[in-house]
PDB file of C-alpha atoms in Angstrom:
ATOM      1  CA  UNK A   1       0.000   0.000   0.000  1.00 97.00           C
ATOM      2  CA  UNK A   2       1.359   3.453  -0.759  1.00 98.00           C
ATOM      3  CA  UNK A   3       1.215   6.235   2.042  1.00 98.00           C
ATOM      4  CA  UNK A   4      -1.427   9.369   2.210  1.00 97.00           C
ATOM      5  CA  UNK A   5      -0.533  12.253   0.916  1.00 97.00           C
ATOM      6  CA  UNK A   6       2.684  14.518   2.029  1.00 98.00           C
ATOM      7  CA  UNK A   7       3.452  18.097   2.246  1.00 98.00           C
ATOM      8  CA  UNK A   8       5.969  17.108  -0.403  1.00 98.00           C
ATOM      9  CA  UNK A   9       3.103  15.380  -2.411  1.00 96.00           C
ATOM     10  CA  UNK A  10       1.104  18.623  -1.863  1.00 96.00           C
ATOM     11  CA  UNK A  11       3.949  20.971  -3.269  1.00 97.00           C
ATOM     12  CA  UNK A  12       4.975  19.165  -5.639  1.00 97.00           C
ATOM     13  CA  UNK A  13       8.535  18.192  -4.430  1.00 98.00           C
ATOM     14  CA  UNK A  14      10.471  15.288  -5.171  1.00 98.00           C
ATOM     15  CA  UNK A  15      10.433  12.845  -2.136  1.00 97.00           C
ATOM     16  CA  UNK A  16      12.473   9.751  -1.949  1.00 97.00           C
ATOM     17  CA  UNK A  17      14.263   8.807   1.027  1.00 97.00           C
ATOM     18  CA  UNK A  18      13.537  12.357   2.458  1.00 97.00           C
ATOM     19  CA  UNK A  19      10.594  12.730   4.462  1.00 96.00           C
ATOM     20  CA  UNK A  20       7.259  15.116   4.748  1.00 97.00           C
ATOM     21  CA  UNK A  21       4.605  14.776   7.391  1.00 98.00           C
ATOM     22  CA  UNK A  22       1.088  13.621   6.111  1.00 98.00           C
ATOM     23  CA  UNK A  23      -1.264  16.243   5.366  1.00 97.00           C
ATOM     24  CA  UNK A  24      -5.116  16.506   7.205  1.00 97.00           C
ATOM     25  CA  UNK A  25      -5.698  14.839   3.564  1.00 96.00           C
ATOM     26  CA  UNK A  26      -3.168  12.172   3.992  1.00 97.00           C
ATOM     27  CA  UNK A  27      -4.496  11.518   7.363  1.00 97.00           C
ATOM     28  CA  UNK A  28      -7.810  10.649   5.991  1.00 96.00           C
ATOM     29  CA  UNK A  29      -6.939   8.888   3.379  1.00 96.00           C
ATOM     30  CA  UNK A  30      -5.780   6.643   5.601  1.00 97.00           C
ATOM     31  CA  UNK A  31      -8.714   6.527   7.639  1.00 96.00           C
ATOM     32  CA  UNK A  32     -10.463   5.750   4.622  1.00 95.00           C
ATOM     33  CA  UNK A  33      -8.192   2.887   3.720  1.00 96.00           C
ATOM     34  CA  UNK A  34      -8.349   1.518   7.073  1.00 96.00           C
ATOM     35  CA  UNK A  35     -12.389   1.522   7.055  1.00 95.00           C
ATOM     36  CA  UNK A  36     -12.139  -0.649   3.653  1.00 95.00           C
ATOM     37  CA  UNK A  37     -10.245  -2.963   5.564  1.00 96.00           C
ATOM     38  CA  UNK A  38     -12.860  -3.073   8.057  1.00 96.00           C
ATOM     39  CA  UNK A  39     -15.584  -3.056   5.828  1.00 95.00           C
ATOM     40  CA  UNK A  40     -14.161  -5.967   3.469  1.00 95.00           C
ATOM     41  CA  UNK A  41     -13.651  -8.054   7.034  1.00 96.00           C
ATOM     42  CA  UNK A  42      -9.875  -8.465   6.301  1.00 96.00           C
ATOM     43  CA  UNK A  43      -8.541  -9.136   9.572  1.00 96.00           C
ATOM     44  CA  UNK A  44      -5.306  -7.497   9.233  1.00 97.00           C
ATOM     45  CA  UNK A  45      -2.110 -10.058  10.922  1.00 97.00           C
ATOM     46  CA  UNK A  46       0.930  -8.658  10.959  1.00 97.00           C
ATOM     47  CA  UNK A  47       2.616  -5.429   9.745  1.00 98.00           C
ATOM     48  CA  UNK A  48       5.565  -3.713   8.080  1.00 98.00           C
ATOM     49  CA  UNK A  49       6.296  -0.229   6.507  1.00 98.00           C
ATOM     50  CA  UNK A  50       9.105   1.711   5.174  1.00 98.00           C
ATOM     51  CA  UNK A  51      11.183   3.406   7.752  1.00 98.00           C
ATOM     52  CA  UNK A  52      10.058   6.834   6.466  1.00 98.00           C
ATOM     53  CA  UNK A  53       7.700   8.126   9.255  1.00 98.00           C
ATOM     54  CA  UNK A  54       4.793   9.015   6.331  1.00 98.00           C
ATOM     55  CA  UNK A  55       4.830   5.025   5.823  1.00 98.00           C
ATOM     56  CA  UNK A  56       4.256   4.439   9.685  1.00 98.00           C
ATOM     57  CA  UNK A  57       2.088   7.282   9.877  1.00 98.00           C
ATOM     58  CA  UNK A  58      -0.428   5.702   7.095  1.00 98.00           C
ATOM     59  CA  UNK A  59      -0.043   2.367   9.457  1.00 98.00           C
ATOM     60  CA  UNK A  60      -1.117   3.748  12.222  1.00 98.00           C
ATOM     61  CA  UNK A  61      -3.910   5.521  10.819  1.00 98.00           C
ATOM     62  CA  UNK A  62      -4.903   1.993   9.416  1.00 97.00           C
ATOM     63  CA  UNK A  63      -4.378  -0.348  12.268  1.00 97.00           C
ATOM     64  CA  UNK A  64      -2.826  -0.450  16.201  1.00 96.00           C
ATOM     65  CA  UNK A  65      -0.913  -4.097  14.946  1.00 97.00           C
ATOM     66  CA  UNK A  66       2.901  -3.460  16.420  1.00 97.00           C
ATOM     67  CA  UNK A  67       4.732  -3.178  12.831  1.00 98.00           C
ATOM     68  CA  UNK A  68       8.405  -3.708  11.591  1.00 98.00           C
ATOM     69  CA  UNK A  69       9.817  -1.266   9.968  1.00 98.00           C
ATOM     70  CA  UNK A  70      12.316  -2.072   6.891  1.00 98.00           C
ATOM     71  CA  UNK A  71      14.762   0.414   5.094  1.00 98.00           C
ATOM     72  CA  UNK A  72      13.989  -2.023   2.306  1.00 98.00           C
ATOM     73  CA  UNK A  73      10.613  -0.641   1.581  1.00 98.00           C
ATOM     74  CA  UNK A  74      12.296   2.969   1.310  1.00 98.00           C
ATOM     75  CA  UNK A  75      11.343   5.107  -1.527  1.00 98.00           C
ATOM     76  CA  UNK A  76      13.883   5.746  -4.802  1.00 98.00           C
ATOM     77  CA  UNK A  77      16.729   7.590  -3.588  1.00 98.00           C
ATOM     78  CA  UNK A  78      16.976  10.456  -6.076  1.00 98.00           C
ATOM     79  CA  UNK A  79      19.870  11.867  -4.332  1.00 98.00           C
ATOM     80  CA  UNK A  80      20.595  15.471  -5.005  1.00 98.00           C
ATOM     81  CA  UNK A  81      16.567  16.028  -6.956  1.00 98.00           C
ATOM     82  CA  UNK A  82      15.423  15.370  -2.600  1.00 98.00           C
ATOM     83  CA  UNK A  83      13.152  18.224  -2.414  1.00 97.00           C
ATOM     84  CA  UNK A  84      13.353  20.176  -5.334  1.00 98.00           C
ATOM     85  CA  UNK A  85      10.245  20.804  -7.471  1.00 98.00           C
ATOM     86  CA  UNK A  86       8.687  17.531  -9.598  1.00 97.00           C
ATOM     87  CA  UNK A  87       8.750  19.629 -13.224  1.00 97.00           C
ATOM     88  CA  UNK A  88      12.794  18.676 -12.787  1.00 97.00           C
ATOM     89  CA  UNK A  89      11.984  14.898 -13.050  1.00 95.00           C
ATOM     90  CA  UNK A  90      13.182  13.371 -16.508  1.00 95.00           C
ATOM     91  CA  UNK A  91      10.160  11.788 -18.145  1.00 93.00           C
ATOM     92  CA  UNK A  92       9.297   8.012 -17.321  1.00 89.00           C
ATOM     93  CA  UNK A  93      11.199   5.615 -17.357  1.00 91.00           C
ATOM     94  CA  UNK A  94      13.594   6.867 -14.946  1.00 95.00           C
ATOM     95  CA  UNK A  95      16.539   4.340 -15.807  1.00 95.00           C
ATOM     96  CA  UNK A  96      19.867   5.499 -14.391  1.00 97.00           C
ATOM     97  CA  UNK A  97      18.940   8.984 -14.677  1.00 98.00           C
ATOM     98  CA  UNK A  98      19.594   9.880 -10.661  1.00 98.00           C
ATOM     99  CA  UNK A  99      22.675   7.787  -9.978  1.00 98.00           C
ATOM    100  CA  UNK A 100      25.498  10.989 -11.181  1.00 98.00           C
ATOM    101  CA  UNK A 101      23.217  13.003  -8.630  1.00 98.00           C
ATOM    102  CA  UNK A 102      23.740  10.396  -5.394  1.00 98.00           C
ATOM    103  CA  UNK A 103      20.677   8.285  -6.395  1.00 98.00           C
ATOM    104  CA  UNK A 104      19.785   4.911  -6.753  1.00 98.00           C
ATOM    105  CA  UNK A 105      19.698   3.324 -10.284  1.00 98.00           C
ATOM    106  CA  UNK A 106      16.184   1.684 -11.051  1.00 97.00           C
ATOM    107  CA  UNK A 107      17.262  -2.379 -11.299  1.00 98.00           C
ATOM    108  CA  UNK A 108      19.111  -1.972  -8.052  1.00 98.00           C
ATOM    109  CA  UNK A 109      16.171  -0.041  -6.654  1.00 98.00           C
ATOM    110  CA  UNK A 110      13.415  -2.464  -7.800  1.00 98.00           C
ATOM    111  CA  UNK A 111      15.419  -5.562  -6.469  1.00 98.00           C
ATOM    112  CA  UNK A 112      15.986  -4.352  -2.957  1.00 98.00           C
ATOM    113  CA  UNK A 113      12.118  -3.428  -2.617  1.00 98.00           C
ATOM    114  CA  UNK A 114      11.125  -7.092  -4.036  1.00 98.00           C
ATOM    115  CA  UNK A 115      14.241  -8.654  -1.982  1.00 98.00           C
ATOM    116  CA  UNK A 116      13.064  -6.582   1.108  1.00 98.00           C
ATOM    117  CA  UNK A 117       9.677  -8.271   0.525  1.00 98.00           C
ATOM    118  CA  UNK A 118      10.490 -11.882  -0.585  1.00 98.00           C
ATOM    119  CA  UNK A 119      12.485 -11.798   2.982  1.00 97.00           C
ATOM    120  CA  UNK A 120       9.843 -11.138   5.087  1.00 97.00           C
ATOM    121  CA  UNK A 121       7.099 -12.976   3.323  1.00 97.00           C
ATOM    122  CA  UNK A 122       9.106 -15.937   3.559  1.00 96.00           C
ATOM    123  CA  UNK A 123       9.428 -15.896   7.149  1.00 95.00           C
ATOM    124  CA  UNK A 124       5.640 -14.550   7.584  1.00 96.00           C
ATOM    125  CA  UNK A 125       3.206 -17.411  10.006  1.00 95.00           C
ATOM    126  CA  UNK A 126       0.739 -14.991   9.072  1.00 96.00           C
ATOM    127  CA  UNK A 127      -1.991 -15.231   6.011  1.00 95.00           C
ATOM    128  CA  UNK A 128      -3.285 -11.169   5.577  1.00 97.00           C
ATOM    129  CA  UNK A 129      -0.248  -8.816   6.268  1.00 98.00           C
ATOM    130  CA  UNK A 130      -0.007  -4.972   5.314  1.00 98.00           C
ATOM    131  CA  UNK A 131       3.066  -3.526   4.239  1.00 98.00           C
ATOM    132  CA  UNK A 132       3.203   0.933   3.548  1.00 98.00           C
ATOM    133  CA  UNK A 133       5.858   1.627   1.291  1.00 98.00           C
ATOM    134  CA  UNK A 134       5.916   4.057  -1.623  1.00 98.00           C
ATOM    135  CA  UNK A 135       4.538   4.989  -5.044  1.00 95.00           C
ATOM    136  CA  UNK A 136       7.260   4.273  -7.062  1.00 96.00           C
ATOM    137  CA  UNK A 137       8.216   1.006  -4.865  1.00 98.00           C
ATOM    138  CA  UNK A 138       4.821  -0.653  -4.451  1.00 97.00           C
ATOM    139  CA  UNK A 139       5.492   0.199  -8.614  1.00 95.00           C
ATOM    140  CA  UNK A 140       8.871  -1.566  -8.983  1.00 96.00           C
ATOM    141  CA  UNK A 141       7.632  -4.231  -7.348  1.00 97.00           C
ATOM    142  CA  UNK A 142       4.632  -4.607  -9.352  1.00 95.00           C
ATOM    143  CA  UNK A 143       7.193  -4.884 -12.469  1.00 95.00           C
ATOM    144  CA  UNK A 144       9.380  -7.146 -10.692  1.00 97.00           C
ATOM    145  CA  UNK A 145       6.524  -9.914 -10.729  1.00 96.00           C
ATOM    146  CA  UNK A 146       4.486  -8.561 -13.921  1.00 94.00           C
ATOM    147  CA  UNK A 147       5.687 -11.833 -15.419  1.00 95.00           C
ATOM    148  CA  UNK A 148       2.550 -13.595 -12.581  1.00 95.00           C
ATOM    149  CA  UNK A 149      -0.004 -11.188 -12.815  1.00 90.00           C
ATOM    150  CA  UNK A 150      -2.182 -10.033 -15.276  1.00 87.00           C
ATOM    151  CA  UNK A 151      -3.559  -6.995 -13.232  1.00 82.00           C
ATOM    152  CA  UNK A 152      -1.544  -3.928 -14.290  1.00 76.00           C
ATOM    153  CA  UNK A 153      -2.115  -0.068 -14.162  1.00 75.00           C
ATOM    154  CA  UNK A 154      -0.586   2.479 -16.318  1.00 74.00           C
ATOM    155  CA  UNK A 155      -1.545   5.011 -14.510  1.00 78.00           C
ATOM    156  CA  UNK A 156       0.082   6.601 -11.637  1.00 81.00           C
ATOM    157  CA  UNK A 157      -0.667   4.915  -8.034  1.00 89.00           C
ATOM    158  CA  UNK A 158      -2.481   7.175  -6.077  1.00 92.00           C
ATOM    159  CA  UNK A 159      -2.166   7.850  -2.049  1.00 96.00           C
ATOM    160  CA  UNK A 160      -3.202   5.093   0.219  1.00 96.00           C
ATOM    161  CA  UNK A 161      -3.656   2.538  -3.186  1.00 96.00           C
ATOM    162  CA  UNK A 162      -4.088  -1.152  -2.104  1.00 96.00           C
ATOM    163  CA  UNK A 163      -2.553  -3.325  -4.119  1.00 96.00           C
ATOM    164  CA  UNK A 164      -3.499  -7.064  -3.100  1.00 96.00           C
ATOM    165  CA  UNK A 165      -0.749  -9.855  -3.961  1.00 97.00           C
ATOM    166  CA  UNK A 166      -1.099 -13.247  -3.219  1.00 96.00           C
ATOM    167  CA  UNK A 167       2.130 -15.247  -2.329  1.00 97.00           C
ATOM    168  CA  UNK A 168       2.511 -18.787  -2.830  1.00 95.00           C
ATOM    169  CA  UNK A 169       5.346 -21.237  -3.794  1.00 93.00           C
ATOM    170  CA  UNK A 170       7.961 -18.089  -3.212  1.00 95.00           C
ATOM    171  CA  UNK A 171       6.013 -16.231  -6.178  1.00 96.00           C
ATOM    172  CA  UNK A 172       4.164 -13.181  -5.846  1.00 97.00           C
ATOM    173  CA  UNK A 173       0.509 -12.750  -7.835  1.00 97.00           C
ATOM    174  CA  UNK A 174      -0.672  -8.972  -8.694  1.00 96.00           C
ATOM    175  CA  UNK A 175      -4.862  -9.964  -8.184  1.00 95.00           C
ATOM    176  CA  UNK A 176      -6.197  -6.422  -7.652  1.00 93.00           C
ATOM    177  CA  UNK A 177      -5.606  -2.627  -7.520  1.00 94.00           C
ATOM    178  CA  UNK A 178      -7.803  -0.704  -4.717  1.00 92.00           C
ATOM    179  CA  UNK A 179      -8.177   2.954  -5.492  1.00 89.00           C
ATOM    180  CA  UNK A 180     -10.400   4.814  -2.759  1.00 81.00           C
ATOM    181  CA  UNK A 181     -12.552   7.527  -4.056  1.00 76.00           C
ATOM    182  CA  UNK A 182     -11.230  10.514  -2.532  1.00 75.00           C
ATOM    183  CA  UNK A 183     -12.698  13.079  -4.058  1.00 71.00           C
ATOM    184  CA  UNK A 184     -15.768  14.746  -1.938  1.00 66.00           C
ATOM    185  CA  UNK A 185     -12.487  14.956   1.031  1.00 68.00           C
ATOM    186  CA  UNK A 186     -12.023  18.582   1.574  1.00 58.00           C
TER     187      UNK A 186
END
């Protein structure tokens, strides 16, 4: 699941591995996310999120399950673009494009996210776990196992997206994208 919205998201800064508070928005967003878990009856188990606090934030908006947090479910690190204004991003795909700035390249990026992921799912007892992470990681990991799934989304993921995987026989399914309504929020 990706976090509610940021100051950052709200200003339209680049925001990787540095941080922004949620906004009142964000805040419900999450809310909202946590009532479809409660409305669906998915009995949340067990919980991780990134280390940045607008991952745990969304978590504990959503449930009061003690969580892990991982570094490995970080956003990009776009080194030296960290806070300055989105119209400087290259266009899509990324690639390599941040690495001369401090940043991660995008292979390296998408396998720590889906090795970050694999780890703890293999070692999971539980069935329904909850992991907040990142726009552009729940993304990379989404391409890392496109090869299962035949749910994909062109489109960016917007704050507080679910996006439900089954795991089984070490291999990661894409079955659904959840995108809450947020628009009659103020």
């Amino acid at each position: 699941m990706r976090h509610g919205q940021t100051l950052f998201n709200q200003l339209h800064k680049i925001q990787g591995w540095c941080d922004a508070p949620l906004t009142e928005l964000g805040i419900k967003q999450a809310q909202i996310a946590g009532h479809y878990f409660k409305e669906n009856q998915i009995e949340l188990q067990s919980a991780y999120c990134s280390t940045s606090e607008r991952a745990s934030d969304t978590l504990e908006q959503i449930t009061d399950l003690p969580y892990i947090r991982l570094k490995g479910l970080k956003e990009w690190n776009f080194g030296r673009f960290e806070g300055e204004p989105e119209f400087l991003n290259p266009a899509l795909p990324y690639g390599d494009f941040f690495v001369p700035f401090g940043g991660e390249a995008e292979m390296a990026f998408r396998e720590r996210v889906a090795q970050s992921i694999f780890e703890f799912m293999s070692n999971e007892t539980h069935e329904t776990i909850l992991a907040v992470s990142h726009g552009a990681a729940c993304r990379q990991f989404m391409r890392y196992w496109a090869h299962t799934s035949e749910v994909d989304q062109k489109n960016p993921l917007g704050n507080c997206c679910v996006l439900k995987f089954e795991f089984d026989e070490n291999e990661f399914r894409l079955i659904e994208i959840i995108n809450h309504d947020f628009s009659l929020i103020t």
